[in-house]
Coordinates of C-alpha atoms in Angstrom, one line a residue:
X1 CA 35.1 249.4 -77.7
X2 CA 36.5 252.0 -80.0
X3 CA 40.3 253.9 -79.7
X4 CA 39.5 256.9 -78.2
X5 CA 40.4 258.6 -81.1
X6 CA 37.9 257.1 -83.3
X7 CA 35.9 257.7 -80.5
X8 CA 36.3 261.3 -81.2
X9 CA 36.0 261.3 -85.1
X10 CA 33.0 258.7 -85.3
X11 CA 30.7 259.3 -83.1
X12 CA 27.3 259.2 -84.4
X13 CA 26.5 262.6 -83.0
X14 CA 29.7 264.0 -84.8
X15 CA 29.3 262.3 -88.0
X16 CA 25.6 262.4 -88.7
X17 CA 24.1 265.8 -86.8
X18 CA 24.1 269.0 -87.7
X19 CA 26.5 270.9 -90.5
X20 CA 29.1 267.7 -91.7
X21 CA 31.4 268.3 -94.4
X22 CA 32.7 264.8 -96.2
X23 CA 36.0 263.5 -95.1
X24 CA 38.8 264.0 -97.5
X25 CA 39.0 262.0 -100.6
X26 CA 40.6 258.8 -100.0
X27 CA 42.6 257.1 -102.9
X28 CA 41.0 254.0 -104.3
X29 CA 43.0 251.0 -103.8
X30 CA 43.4 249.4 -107.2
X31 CA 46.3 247.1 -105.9
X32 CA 43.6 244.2 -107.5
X33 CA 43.2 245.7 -111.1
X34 CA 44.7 243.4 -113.8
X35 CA 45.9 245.0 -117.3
X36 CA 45.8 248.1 -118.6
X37 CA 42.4 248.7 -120.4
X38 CA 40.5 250.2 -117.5
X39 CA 42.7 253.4 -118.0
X40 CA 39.3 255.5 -119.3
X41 CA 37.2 253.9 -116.9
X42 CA 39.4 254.9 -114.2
X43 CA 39.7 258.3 -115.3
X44 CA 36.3 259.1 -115.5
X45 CA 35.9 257.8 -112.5
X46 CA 38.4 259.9 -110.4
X47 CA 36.9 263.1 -112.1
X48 CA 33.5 261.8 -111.0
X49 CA 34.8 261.5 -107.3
X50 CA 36.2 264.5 -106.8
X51 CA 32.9 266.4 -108.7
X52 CA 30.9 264.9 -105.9
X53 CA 33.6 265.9 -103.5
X54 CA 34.1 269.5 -104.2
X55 CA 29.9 269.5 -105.0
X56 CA 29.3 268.4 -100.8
X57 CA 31.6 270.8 -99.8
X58 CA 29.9 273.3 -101.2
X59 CA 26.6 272.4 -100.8
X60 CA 27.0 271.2 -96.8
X61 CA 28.6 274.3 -95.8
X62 CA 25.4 276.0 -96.5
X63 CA 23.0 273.5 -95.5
X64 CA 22.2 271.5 -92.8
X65 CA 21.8 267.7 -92.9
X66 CA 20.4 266.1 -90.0
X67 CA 18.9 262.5 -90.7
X68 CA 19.0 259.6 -88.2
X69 CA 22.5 257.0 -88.5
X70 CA 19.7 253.8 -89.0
X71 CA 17.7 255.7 -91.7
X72 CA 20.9 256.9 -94.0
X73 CA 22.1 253.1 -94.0
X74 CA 19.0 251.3 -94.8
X75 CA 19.7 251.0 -98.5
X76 CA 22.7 250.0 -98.2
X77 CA 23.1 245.8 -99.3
X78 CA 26.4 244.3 -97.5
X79 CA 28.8 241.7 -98.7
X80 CA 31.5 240.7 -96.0
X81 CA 33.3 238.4 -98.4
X82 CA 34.8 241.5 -100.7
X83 CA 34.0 243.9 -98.2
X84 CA 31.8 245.9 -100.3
X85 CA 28.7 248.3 -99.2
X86 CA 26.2 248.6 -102.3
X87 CA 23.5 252.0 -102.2
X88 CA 20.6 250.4 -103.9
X89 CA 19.2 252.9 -106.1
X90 CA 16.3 251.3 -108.2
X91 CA 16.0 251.4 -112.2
X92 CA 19.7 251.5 -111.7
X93 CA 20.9 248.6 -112.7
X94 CA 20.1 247.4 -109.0
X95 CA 18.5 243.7 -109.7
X96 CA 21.7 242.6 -111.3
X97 CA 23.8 244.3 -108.5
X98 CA 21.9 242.5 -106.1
X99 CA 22.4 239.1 -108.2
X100 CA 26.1 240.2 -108.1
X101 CA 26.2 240.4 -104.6
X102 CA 24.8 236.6 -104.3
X103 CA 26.8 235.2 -106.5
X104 CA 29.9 237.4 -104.1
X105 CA 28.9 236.3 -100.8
X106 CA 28.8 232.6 -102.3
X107 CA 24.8 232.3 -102.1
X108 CA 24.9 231.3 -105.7
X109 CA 27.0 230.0 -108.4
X110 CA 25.7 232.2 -111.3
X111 CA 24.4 235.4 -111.8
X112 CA 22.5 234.1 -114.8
X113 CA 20.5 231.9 -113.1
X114 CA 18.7 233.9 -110.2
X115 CA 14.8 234.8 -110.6
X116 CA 13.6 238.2 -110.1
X117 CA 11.5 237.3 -107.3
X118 CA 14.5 235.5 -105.4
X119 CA 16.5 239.1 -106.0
X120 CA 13.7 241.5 -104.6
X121 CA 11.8 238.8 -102.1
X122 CA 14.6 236.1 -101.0
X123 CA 15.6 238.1 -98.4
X124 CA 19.6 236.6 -98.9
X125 CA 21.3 239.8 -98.6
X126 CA 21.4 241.4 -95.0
X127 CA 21.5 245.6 -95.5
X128 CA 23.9 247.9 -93.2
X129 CA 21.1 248.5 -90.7
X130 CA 21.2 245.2 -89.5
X131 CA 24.1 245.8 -88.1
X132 CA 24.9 247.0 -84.7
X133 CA 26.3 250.3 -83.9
X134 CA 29.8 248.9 -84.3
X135 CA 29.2 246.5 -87.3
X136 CA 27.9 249.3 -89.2
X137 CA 31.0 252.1 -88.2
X138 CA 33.4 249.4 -88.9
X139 CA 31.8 248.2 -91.8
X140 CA 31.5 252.4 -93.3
X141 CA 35.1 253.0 -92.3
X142 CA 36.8 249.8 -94.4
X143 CA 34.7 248.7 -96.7
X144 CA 34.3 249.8 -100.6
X145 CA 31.7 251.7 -100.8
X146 CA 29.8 252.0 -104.2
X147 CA 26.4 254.3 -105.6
X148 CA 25.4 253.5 -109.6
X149 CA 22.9 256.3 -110.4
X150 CA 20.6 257.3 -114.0
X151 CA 20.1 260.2 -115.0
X152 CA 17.1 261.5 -112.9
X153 CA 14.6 261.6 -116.0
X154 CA 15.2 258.5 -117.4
X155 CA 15.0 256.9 -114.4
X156 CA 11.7 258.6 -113.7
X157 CA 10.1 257.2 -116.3
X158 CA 11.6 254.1 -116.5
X159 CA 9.8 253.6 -112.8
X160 CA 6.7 254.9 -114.4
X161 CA 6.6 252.7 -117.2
X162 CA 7.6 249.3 -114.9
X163 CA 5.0 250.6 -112.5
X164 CA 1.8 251.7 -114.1
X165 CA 2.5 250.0 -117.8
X166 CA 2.0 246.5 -116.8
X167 CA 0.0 244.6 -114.5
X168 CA 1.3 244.9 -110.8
X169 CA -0.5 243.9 -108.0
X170 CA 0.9 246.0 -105.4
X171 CA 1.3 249.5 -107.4
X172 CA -2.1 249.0 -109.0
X173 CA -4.1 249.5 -106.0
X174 CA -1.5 251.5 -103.9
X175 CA -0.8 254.2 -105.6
X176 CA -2.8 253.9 -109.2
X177 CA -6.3 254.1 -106.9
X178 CA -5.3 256.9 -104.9
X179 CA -3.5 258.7 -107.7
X180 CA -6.6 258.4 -110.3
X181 CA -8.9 259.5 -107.2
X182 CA -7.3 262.6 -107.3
X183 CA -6.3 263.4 -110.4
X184 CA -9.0 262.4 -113.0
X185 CA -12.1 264.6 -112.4
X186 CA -13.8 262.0 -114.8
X187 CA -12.5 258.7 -113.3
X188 CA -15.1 255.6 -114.4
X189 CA -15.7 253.1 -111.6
X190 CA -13.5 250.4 -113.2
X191 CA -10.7 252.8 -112.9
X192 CA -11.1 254.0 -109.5
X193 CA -11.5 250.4 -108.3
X194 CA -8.6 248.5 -109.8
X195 CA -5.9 251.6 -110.3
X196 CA -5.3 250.4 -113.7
X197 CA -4.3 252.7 -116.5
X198 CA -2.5 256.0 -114.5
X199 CA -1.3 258.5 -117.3
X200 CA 2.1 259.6 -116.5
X201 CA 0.6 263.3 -116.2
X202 CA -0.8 262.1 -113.2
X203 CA 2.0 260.4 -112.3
X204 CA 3.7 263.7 -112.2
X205 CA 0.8 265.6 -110.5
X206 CA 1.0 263.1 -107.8
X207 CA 4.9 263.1 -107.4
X208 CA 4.8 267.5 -107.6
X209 CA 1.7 267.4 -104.4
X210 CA 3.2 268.3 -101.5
X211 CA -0.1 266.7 -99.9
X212 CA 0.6 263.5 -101.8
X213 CA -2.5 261.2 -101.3
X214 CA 0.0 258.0 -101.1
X215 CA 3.6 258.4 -99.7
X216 CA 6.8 258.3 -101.6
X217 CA 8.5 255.2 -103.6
X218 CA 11.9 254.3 -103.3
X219 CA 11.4 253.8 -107.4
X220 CA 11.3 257.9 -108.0
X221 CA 12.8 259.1 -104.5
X222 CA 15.6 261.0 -105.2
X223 CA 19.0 259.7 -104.7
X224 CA 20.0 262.2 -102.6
X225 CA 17.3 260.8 -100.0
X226 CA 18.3 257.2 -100.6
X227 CA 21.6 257.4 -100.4
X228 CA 22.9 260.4 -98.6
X229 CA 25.9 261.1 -101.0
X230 CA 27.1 263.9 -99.4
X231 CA 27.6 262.5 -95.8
X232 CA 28.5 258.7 -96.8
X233 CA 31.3 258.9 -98.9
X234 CA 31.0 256.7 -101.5
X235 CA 34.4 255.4 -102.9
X236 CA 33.0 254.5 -106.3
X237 CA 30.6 256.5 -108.4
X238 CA 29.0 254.3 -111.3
X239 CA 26.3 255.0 -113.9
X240 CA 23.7 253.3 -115.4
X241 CA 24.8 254.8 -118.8
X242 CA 28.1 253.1 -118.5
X243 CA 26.6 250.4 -116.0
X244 CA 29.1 247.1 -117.3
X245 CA 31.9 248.9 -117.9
X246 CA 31.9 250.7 -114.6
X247 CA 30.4 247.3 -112.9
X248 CA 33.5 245.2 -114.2
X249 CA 36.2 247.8 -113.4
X250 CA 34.7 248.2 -109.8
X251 CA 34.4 244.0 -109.4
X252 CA 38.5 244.0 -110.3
X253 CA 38.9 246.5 -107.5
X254 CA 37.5 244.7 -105.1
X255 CA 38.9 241.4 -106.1
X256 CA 35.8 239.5 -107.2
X257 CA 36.5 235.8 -109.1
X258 CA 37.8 236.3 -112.9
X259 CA 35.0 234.6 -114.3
X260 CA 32.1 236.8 -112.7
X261 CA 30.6 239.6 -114.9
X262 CA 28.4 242.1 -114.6
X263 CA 24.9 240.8 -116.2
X264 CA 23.7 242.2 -119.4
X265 CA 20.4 240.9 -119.4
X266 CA 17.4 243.0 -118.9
X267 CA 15.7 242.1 -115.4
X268 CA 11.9 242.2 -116.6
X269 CA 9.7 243.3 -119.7
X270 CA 12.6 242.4 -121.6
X271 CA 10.8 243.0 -125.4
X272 CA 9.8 246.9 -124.1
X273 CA 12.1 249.0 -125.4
X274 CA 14.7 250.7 -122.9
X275 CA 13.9 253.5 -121.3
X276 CA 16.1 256.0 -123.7
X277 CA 16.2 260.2 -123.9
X278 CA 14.4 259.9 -127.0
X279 CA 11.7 257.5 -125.1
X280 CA 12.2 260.3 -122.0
X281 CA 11.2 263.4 -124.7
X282 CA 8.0 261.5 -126.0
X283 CA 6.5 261.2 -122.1
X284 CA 7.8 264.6 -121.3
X285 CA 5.3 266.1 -124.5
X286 CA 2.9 264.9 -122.2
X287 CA 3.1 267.6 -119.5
X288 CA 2.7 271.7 -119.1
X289 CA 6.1 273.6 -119.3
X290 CA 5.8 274.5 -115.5
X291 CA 5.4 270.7 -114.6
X292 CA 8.7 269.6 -116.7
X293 CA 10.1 272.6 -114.7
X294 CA 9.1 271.7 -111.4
X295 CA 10.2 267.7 -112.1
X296 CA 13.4 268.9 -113.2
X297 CA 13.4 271.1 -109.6
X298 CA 12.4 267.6 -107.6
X299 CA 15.8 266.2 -108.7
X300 CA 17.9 269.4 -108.9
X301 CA 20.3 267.7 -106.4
X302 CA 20.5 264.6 -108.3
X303 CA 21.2 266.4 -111.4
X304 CA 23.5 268.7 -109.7
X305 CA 25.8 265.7 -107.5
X306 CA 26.4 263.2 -110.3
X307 CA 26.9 265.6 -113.1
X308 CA 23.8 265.3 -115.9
X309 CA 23.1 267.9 -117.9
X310 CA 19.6 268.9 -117.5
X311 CA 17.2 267.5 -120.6

């Protein structure tokens, strides 16, 4: 059903095997932007583009990535109204994308009023896997695609603390069991039977096992594995530390209603206090040199792609 040429430049065996190097940089359209005050925003976010750019050039001509079409769009949230394609990359701002994207497809009038629970469980938003073959090489070809990312640390133990700091009744006995099983040599029974009460050392020891007794998150999965920067190429790079800013300009691009902004409120655990660098430095006292070392090599990449400086 596709032009033979396309036929030629998309197939999946083309596109997604073997050594792929991004296609060029397209322009963004900003035909839709209003005023002049996104002139920064814009700025920083052509220089973040073409960092990533020349970064996957680099990097893909040495390595190769082969990953399966299905698996490298399953984070990916669509919304046919604005034609947008949204990574979801978690303590990123991603519960109030996802509320953005309801209120876009017109499943809601508000951002404001959506529950946390309707966000993650409501199952309202279809992803890019749903797709057929077609839907989804259509759907990567036209529409505006968009990653926001955190700084690789902060976003670490941001997970951590939402994870193992509160009650939770699925991390609890997933991972905080099998994680305090194997890493506290003096575990008491109440411990090792409700998961309660992981340290974040353990945390770490458990994310740096490479015979992990409990799979990987997508909460501390590098972005790099969630969203495949370097061989979906993202037309718009935002970031957590400039998340409304970025969100705003990037809902003018793509034509969303005047009166819709990006959310400010903070999803859940709203009295903690945000996950900062200075809030980062106090956890990472917690661990041996060689471990903050080896974290910082788990998210090299991440670090590396989007430009933080390492802590």
């Amino acid at each position: 059903q596709l032009s033979d040429q396309q036929k030629v430049s998309e197939s999946p065996l083309s596109q997604f095997r073997g050594v792929y190097l991004p296609p060029a940089l397209h322009p963004l359209n900003k035909t839709l932007v209003k005023g002049g005050k996104w002139k920064d925003v814009d700025r920083t976010q052509e220089k973040r583009r073409s960092f990533l750019h020349d970064f996957c050039k680099k990097y893909n001509s040495r390595k190769k990535l082969q990953t399966h079409l299905m698996h490298l769009v399953s984070r990916i949230y669509v919304e046919d109204r604005h034609k947008v394609l949204y990574c979801e990359v978690p303590k990123a701002g991603c519960s109030n994308w996802k509320r953005v994207l309801m209120v876009l497809n017109g499943l809601a009038a508000s951002a404001q009023n959506i529950s946390h629970d309707d966000v993650h469980y409501g199952k309202h938003l279809r992803k890019l896997d749903s797709y057929d073959l077609k839907g989804i090489y259509t759907r990567l070809n036209t529409y505006t695609k968009t990653v926001f990312v955190r700084d690789p640390m902060e976003r670490l133990v941001s997970a951590f603390r939402d994870k193992f700091e509160h009650p939770n009744s699925y991390y609890h006995p997933v991972f905080g069991k099998a994680i305090i099983k194997k890493y506290r040599h003096d575990a008491n029974e109440e411990a090792l039977k409700t998961g309660s009460g992981v340290k974040f050392k353990e945390f770490i020891q458990y994310l740096l096992d490479s015979h992990r007794p409990v799979g990987m998150d997508i909460h501390w999965e590098q972005v790099s594995k969630l969203c495949y920067p370097c061989l979906i190429n993202y037309d718009f790079i935002g970031k957590f530390e400039t998340l409304e800013e970025d969100a705003n300009y990037f809902l003018q691009l793509v034509g969303a209603p005047a009166e819709l902004k990006f959310p400010k409120f903070k999803d859940r655990h709203s009295s903690d206090e945000r996950t900062s660098a200075e809030v980062v430095r106090q956890y990472l006292k917690e661990l041996s040199k060689e471990e903050r070392q080896l974290t910082y090599d788990f998210y090299y990449l991440d670090y590396l792609m989007f430009n933080y400086t390492s802590p």
